[in-house]
mmCIF file of C-alpha atoms in Angstrom:
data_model
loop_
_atom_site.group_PDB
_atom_site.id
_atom_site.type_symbol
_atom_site.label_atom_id
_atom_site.label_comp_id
_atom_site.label_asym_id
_atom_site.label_seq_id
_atom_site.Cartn_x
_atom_site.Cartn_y
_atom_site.Cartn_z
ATOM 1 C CA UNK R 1 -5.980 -23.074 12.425
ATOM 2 C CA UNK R 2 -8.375 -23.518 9.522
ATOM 3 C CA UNK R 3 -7.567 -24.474 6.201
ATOM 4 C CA UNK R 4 -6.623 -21.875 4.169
ATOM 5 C CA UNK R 5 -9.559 -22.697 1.619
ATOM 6 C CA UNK R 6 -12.892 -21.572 3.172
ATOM 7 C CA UNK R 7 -15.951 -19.892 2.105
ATOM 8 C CA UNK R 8 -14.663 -16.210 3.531
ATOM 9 C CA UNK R 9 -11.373 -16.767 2.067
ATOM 10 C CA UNK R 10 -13.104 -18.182 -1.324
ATOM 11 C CA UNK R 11 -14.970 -15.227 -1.588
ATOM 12 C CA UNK R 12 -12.113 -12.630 -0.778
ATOM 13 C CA UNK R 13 -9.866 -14.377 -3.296
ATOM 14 C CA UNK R 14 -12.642 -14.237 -5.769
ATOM 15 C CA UNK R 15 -13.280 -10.770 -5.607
ATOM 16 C CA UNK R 16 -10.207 -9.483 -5.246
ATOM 17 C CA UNK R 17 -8.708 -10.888 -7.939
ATOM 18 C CA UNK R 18 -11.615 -10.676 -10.311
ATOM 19 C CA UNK R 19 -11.365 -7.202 -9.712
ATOM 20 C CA UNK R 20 -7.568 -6.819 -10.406
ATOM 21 C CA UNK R 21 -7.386 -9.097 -13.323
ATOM 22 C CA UNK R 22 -10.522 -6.687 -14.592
ATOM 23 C CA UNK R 23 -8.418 -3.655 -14.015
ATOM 24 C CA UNK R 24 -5.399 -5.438 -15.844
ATOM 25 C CA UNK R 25 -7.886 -5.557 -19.112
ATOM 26 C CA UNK R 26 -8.710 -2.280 -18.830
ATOM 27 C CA UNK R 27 -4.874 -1.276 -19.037
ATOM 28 C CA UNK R 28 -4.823 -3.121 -22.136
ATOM 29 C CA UNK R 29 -6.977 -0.881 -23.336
ATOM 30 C CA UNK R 30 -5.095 2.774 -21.601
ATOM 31 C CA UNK R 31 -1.954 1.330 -23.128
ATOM 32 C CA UNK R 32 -2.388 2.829 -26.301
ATOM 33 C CA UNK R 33 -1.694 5.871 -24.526
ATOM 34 C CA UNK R 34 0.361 4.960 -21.634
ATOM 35 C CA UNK R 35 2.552 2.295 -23.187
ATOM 36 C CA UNK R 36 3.720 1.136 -19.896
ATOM 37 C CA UNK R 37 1.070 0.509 -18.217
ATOM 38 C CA UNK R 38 0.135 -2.779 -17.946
ATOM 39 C CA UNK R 39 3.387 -4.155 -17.495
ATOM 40 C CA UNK R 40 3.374 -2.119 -14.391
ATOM 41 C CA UNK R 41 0.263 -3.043 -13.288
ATOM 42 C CA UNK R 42 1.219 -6.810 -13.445
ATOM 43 C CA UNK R 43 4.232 -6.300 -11.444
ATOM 44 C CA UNK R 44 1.929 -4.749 -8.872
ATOM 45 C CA UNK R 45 -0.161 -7.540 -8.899
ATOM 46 C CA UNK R 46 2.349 -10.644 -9.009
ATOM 47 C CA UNK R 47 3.574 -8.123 -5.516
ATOM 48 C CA UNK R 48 0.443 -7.883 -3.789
ATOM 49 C CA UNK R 49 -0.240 -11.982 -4.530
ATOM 50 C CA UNK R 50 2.778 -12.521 -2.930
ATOM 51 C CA UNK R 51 1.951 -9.990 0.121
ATOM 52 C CA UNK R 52 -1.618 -11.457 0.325
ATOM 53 C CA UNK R 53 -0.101 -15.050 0.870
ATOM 54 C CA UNK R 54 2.883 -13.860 3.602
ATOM 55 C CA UNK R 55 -0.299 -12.256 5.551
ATOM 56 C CA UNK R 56 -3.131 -15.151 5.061
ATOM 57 C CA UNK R 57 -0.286 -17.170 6.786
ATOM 58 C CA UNK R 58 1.024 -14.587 9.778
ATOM 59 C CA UNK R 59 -0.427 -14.687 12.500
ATOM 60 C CA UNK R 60 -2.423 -10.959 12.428
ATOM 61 C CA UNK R 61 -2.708 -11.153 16.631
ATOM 62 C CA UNK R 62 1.325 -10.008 16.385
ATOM 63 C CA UNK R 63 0.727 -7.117 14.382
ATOM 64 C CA UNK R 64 -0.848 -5.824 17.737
ATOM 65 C CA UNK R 65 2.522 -5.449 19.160
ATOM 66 C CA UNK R 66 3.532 -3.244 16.082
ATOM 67 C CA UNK R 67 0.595 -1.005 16.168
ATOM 68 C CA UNK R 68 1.922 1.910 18.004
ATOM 69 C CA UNK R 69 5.297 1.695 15.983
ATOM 70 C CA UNK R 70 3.260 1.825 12.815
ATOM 71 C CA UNK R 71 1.543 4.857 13.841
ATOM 72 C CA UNK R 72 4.428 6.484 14.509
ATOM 73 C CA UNK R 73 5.908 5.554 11.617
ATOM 74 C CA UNK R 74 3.149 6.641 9.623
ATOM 75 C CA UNK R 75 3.002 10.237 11.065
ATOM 76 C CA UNK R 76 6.398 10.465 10.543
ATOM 77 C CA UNK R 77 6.398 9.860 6.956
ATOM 78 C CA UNK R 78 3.040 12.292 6.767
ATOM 79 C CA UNK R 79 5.169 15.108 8.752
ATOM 80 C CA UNK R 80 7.952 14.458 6.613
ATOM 81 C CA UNK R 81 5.515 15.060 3.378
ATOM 82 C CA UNK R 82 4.276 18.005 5.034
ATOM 83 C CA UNK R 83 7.472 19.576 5.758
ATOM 84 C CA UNK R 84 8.657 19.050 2.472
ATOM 85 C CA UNK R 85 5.682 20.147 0.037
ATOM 86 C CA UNK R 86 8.258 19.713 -2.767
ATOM 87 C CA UNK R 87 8.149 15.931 -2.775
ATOM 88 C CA UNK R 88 4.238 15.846 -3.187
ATOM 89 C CA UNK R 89 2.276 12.684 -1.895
ATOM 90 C CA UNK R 90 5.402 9.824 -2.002
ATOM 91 C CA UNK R 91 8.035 8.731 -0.168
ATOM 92 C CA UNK R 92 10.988 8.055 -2.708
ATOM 93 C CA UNK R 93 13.394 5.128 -1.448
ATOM 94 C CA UNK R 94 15.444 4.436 -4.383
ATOM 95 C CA UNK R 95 13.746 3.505 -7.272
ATOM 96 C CA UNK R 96 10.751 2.511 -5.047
ATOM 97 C CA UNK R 97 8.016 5.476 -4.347
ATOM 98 C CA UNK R 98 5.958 4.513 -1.201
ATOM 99 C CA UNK R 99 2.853 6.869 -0.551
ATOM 100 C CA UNK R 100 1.632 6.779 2.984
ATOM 101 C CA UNK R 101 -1.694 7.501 2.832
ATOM 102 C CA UNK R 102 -2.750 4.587 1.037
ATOM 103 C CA UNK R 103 -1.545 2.312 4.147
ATOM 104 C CA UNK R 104 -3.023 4.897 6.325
ATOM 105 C CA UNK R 105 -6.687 3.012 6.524
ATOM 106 C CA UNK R 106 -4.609 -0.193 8.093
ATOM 107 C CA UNK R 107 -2.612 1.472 10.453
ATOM 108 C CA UNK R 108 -5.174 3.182 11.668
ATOM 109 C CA UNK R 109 -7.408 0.100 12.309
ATOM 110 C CA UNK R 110 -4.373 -1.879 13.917
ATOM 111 C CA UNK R 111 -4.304 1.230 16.555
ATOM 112 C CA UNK R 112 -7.692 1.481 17.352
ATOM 113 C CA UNK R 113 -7.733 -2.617 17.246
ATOM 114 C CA UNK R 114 -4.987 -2.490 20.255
ATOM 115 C CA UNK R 115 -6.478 0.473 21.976
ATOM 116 C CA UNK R 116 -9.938 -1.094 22.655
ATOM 117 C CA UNK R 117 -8.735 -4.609 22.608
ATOM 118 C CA UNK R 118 -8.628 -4.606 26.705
ATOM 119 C CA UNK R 119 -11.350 -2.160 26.918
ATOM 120 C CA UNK R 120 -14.351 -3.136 24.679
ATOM 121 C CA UNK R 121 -16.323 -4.833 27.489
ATOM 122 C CA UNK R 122 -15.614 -2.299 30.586
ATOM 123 C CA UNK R 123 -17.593 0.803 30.874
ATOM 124 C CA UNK R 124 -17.598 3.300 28.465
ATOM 125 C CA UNK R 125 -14.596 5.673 28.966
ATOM 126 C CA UNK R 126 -14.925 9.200 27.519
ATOM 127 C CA UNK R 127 -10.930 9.880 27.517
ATOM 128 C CA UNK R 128 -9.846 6.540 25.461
ATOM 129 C CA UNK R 129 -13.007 7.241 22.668
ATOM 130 C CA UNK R 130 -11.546 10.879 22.592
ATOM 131 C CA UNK R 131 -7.465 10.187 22.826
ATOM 132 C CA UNK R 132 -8.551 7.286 19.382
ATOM 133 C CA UNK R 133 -10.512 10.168 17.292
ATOM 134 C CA UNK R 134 -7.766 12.208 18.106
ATOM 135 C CA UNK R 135 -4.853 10.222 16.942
ATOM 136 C CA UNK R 136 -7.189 9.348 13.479
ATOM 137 C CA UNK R 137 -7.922 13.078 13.293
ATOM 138 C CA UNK R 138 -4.080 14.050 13.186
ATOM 139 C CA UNK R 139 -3.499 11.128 10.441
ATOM 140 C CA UNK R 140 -6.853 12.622 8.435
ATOM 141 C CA UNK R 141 -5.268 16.377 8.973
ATOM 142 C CA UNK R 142 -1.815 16.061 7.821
ATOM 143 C CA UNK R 143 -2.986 13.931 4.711
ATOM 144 C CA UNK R 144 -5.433 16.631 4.071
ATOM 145 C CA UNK R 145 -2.447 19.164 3.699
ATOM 146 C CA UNK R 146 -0.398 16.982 1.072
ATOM 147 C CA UNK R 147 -3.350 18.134 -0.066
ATOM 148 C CA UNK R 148 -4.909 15.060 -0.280
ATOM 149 C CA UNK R 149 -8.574 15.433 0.475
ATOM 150 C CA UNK R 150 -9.835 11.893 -0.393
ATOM 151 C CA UNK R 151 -7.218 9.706 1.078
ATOM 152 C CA UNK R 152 -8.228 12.220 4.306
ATOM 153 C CA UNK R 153 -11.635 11.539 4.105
ATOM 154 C CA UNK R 154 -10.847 7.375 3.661
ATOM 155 C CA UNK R 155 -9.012 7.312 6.627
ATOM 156 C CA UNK R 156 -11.136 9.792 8.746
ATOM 157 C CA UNK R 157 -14.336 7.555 8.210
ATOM 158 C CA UNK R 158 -12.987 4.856 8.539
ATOM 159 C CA UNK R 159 -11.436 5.618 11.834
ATOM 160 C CA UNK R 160 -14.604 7.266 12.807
ATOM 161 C CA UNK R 161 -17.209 4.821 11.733
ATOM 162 C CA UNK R 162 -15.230 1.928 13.405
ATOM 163 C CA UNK R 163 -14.860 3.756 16.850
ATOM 164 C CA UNK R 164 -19.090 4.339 16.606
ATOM 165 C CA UNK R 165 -19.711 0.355 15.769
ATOM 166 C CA UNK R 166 -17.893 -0.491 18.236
ATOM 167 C CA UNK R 167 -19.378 1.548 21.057
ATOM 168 C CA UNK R 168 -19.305 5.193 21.176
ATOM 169 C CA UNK R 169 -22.193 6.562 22.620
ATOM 170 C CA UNK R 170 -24.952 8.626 20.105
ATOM 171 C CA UNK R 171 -24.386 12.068 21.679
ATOM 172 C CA UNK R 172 -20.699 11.450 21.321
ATOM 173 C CA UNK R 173 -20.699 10.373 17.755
ATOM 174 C CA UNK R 174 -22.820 12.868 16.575
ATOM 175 C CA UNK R 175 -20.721 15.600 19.178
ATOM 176 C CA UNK R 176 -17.696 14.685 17.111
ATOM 177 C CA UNK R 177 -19.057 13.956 13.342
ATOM 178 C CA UNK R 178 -20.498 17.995 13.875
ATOM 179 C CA UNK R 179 -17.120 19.606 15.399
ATOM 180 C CA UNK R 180 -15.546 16.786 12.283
ATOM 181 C CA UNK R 181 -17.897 18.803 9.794
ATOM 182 C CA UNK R 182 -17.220 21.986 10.792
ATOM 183 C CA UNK R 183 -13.482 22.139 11.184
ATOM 184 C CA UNK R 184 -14.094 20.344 7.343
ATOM 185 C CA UNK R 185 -15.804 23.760 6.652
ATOM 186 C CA UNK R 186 -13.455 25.883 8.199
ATOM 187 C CA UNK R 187 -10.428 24.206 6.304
ATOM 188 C CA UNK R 188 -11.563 24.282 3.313
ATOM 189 C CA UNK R 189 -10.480 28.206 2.381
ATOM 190 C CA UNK R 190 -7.287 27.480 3.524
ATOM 191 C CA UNK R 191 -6.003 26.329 0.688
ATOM 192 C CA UNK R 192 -7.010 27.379 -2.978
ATOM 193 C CA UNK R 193 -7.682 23.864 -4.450
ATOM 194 C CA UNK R 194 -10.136 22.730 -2.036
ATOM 195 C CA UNK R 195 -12.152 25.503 -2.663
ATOM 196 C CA UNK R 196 -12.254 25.680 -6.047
ATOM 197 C CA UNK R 197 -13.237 22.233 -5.979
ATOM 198 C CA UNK R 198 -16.113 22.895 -3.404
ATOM 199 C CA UNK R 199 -16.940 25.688 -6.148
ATOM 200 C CA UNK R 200 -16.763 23.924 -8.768
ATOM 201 C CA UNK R 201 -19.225 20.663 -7.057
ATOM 202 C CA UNK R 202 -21.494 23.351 -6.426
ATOM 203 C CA UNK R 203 -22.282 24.844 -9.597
ATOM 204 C CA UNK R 204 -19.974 22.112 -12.118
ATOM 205 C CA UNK R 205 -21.134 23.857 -15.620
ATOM 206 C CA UNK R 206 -19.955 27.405 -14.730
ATOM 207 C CA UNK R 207 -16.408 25.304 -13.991
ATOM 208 C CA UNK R 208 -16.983 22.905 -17.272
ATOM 209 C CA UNK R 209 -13.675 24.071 -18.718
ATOM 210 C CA UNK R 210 -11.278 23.663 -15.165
ATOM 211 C CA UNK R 211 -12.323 22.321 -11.664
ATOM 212 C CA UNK R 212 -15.370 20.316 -13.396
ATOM 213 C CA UNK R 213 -14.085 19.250 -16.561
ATOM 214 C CA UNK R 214 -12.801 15.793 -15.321
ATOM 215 C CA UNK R 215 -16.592 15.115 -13.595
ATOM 216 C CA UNK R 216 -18.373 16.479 -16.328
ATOM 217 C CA UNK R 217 -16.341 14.291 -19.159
ATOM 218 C CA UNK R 218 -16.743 11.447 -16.520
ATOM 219 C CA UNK R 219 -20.488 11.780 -16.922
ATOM 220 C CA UNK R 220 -20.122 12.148 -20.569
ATOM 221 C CA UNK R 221 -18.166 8.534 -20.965
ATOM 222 C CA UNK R 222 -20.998 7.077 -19.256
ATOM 223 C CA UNK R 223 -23.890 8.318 -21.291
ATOM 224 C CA UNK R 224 -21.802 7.289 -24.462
ATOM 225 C CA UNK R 225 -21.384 3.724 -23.237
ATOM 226 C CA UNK R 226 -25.054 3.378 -22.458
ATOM 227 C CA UNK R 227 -26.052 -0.489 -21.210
ATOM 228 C CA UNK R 228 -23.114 -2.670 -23.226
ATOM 229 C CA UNK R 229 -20.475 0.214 -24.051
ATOM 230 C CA UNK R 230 -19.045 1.118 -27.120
ATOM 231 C CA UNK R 231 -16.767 -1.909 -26.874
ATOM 232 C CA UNK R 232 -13.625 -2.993 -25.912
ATOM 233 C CA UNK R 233 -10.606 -0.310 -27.012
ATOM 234 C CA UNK R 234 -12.609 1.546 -28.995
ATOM 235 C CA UNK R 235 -13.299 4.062 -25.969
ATOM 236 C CA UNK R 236 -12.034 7.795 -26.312
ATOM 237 C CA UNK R 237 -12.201 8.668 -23.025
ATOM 238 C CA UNK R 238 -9.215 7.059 -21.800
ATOM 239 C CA UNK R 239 -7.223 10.202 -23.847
ATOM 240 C CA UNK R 240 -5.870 12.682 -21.357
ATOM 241 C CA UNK R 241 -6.457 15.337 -23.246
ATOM 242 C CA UNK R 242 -10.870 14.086 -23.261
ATOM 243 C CA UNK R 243 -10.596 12.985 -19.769
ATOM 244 C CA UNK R 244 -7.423 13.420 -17.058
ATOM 245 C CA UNK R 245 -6.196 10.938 -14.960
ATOM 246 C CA UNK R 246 -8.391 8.329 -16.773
ATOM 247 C CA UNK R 247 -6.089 5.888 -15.469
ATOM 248 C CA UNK R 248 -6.722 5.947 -11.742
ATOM 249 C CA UNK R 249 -9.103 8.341 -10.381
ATOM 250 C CA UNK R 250 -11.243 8.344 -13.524
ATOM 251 C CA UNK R 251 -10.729 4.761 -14.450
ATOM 252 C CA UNK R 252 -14.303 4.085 -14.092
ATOM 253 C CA UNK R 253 -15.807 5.840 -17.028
ATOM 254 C CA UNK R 254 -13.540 4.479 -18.971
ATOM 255 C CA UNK R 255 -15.008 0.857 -17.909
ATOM 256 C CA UNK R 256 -18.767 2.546 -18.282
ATOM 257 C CA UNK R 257 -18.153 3.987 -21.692
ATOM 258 C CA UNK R 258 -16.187 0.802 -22.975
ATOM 259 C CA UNK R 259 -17.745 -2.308 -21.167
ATOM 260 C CA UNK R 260 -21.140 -0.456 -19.923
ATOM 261 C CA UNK R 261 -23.362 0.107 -16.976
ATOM 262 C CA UNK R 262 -24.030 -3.852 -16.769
ATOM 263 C CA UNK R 263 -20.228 -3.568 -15.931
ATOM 264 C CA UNK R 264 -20.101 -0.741 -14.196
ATOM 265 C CA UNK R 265 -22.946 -2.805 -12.204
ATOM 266 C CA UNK R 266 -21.537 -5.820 -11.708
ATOM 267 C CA UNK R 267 -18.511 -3.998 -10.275
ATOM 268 C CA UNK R 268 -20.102 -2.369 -7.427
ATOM 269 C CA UNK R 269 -21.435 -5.768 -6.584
ATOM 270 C CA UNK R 270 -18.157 -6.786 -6.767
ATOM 271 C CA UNK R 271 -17.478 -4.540 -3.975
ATOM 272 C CA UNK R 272 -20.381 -5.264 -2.189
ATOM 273 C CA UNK R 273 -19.565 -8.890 -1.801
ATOM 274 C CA UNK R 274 -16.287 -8.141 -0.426
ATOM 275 C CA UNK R 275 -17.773 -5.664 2.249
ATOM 276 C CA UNK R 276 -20.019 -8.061 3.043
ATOM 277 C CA UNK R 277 -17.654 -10.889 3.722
ATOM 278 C CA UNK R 278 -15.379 -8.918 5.345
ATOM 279 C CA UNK R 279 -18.513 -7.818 8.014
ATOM 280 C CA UNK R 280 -19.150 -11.122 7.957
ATOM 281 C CA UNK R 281 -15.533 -12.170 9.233
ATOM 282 C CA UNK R 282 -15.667 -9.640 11.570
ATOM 283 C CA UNK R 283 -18.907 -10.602 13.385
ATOM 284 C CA UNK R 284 -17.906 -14.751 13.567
ATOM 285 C CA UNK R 285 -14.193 -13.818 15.028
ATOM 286 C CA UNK R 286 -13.693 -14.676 18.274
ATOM 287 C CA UNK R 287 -11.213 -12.029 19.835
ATOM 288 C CA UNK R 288 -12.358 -8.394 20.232
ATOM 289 C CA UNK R 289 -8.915 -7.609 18.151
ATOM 290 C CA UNK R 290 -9.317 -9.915 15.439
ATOM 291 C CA UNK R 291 -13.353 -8.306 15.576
ATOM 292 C CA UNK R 292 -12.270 -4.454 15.917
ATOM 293 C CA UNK R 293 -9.659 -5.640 12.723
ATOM 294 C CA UNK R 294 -11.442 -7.246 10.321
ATOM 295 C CA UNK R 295 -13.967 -3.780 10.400
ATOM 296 C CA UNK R 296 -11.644 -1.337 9.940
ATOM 297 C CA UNK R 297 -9.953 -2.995 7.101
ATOM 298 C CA UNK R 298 -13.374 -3.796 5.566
ATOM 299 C CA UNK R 299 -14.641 -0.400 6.029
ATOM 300 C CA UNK R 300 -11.400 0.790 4.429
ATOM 301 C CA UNK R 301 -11.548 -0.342 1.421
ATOM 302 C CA UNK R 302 -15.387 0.629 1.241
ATOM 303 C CA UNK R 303 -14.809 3.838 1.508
ATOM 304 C CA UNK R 304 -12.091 3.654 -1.230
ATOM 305 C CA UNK R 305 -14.590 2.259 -3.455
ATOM 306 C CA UNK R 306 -17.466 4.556 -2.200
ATOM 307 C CA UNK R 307 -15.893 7.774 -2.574
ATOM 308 C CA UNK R 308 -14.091 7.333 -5.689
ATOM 309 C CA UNK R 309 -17.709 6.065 -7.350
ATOM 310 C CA UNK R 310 -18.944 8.995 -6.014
ATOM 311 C CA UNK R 311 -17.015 11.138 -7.586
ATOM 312 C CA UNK R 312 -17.266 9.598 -10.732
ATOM 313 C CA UNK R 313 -21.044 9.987 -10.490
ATOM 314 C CA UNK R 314 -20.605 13.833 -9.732
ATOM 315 C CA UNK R 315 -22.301 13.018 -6.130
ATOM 316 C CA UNK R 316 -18.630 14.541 -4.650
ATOM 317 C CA UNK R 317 -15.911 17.181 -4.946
ATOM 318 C CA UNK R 318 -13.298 15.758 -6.991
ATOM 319 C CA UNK R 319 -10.749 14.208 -5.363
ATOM 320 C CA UNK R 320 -8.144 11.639 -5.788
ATOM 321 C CA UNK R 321 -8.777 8.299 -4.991
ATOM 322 C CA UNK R 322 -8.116 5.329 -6.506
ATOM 323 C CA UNK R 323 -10.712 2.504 -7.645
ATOM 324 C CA UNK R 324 -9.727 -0.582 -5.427
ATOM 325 C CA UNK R 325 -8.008 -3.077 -6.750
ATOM 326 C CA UNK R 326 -8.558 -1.804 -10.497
ATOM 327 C CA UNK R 327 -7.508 1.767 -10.320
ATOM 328 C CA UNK R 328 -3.512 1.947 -11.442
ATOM 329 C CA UNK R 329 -1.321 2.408 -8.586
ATOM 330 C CA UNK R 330 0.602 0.184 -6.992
ATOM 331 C CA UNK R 331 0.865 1.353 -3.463
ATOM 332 C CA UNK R 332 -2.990 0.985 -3.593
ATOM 333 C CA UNK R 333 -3.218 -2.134 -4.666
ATOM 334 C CA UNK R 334 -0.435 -3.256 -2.098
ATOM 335 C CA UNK R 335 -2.444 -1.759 0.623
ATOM 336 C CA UNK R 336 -5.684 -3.352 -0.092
ATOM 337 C CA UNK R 337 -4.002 -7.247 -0.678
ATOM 338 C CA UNK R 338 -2.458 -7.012 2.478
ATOM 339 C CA UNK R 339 -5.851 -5.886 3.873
ATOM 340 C CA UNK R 340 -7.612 -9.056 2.084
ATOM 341 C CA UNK R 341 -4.889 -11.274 3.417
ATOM 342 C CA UNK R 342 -4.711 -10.200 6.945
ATOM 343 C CA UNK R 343 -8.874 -10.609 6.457
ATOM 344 C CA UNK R 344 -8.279 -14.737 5.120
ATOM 345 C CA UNK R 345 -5.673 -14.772 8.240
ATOM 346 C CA UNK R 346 -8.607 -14.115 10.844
ATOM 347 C CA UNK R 347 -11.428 -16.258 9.090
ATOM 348 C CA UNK R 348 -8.575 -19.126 9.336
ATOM 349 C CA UNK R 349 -8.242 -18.064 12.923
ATOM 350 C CA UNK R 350 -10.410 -20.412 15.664
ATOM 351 C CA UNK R 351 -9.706 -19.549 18.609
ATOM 352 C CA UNK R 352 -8.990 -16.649 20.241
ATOM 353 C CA UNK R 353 -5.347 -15.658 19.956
#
């Protein structure tokens, strides 16, 4: 095994915590309105440190073994949720609220890992590409009916986009991305929030006072904080009643209108760096698991990052997603340490296990 100090894990570290020490400062700031808040969001941290370390150190080729359990696991939480529309997006245990979809991205990588772990250099089989989009489809579906439309989306493309790197034909991928888009479209007016959010994307200023008002103000905070921001504080978009759920969806224009677009900037670098080195992980490791792995957990978080920036920027439907490793939530920052420690775990990894 390699040291646990190397350039991947260097760079993961850096990032990752850069990022979540970032989003502590910002919840200075949102604690003049949520008083809480950064107490909570240290405990989350000091957590996902300590989860980060337990996974740099386990060996990630066992979590192979556990990969149909997890699924199963996970879909039984999801049915459970669906069942029960009453409890909303989280499983309570306790005092503890654990929300599924957030670990979603990692099961669903560990699956596909194990499924094409045997099978990545035979022939291409039509029945084993079809049985893995349909076991990340039926994740994607019953997160989309919490409702949950953006952890869906994480989790579908990341599922889908690691099942075309690693070998799905072209007529396939497309064949599936168009029957993916159209059952999207045929969804859709089943339930009366999607589609006033579609609506509402579509034409945002005839929606300025509902459906559009959080992308709209989002918009707003960034024109205000021009190149260096109004400074650090003295934001008013972090106020619930100028901007809702400022704190985790919509945490972003709070950092544009109070740090800038230089920070705004730098933070999608941020992210860049970390997809990056997680790609780069994934092409040096040695075992088609440890390859298949590293991907799918890279390409999770990406898409976190991607699609809540993109809503941000009005370039999506609104939906709610947090900012990686900035965003409040704990169960999202959990998820996405244990991702960036199972990552350190293969770059550490020499042979193939």
């Amino acid at each position: 095994m390699k040291k646990l100090i190397n350039p991947y894990s260097i760079s993961l570290l850096f990032v990752s915590l850069s990022l979540s020490l970032f989003g502590i400062l910002v919840s200075g700031s949102l604690s003049i309105v949520y008083p809480n808040l950064i107490v909570k969001q240290v405990i989350s941290f000091i957590l996902g440190i300590l989860l980060l370390l337990f996974f740099a150190f386990f060996n990630h080729s066992k979590l192979a073994s556990l990969s149909k359990i997890g699924y199963i696991f996970l879909f039984s939480l999801l049915l459970y949720l669906l069942v029960n529309r009453s409890v909303s997006r989280f499983v309570h245990f306790g005092h503890f609220s654990f929300q599924p979809s957030q670990f979603a991205y990692i099961v669903v990588s560990l699956l596909i890992a194990r499924i094409f772990r045997d099978k990545i250099n035979e022939e291409y089989i039509p029945k084993v590409y079809a049985l893995a989009f349909a076991l990340v489809g039926i994740i994607a579906i019953l997160i989309a009916f919490e409702p949950d439309m953006g952890s869906a989306a994480q989790v579908f493309l990341t599922g889908f986009t690691l099942l075309g790197i690693i070998g799905m034909p072209l007529i396939e991928f497309v064949g599936f991305g168009v029957l993916s888009f159209l059952g999207v479209i045929l969804m859709i007016p089943l339930n009366s929030e999607w589609h006033r959010r579609v609506v509402a994307f579509l034409n945002p200023y005839a929606h300025a006072s509902d459906e559009a008002l959080q992308t709209l103000q989002s918009l707003r905070a960034f024109a205000r904080g021009g190149i260096t921001g109004v400074g650090f504080m003295k934001g008013i978009f972090k106020y619930p009643s100028v901007l809702p759920v400022s704190i985790s969806d919509f945490i972003l224009p709070v950092i544009g209108e109070e740090f800038g677009a230089v920070f705004v900037i730098l933070l999608m670098l941020a992210y860049l760096l970390l997809i990056y080195t997680g790609f780069k992980i994934a092409n040096d490791a040695r075992s088609t698991f440890s390859r298949i792995l590293a991907l799918g957990l890279t390409l999770g978080i990406a898409y976190f990052a991607i699609i809540n920036i993109a809503v941000n920027l009005g370039l999506m439907p609104t939906t709610g997603v947090p900012l990686p490793f900035v965003s409040f939530g704990g169960n999202n920052m959990l998820a996405n340490f244990i991702s960036i420690g199972i990552l350190i775990n293969i770059s550490r990894t020499e042979e193939n296990l």
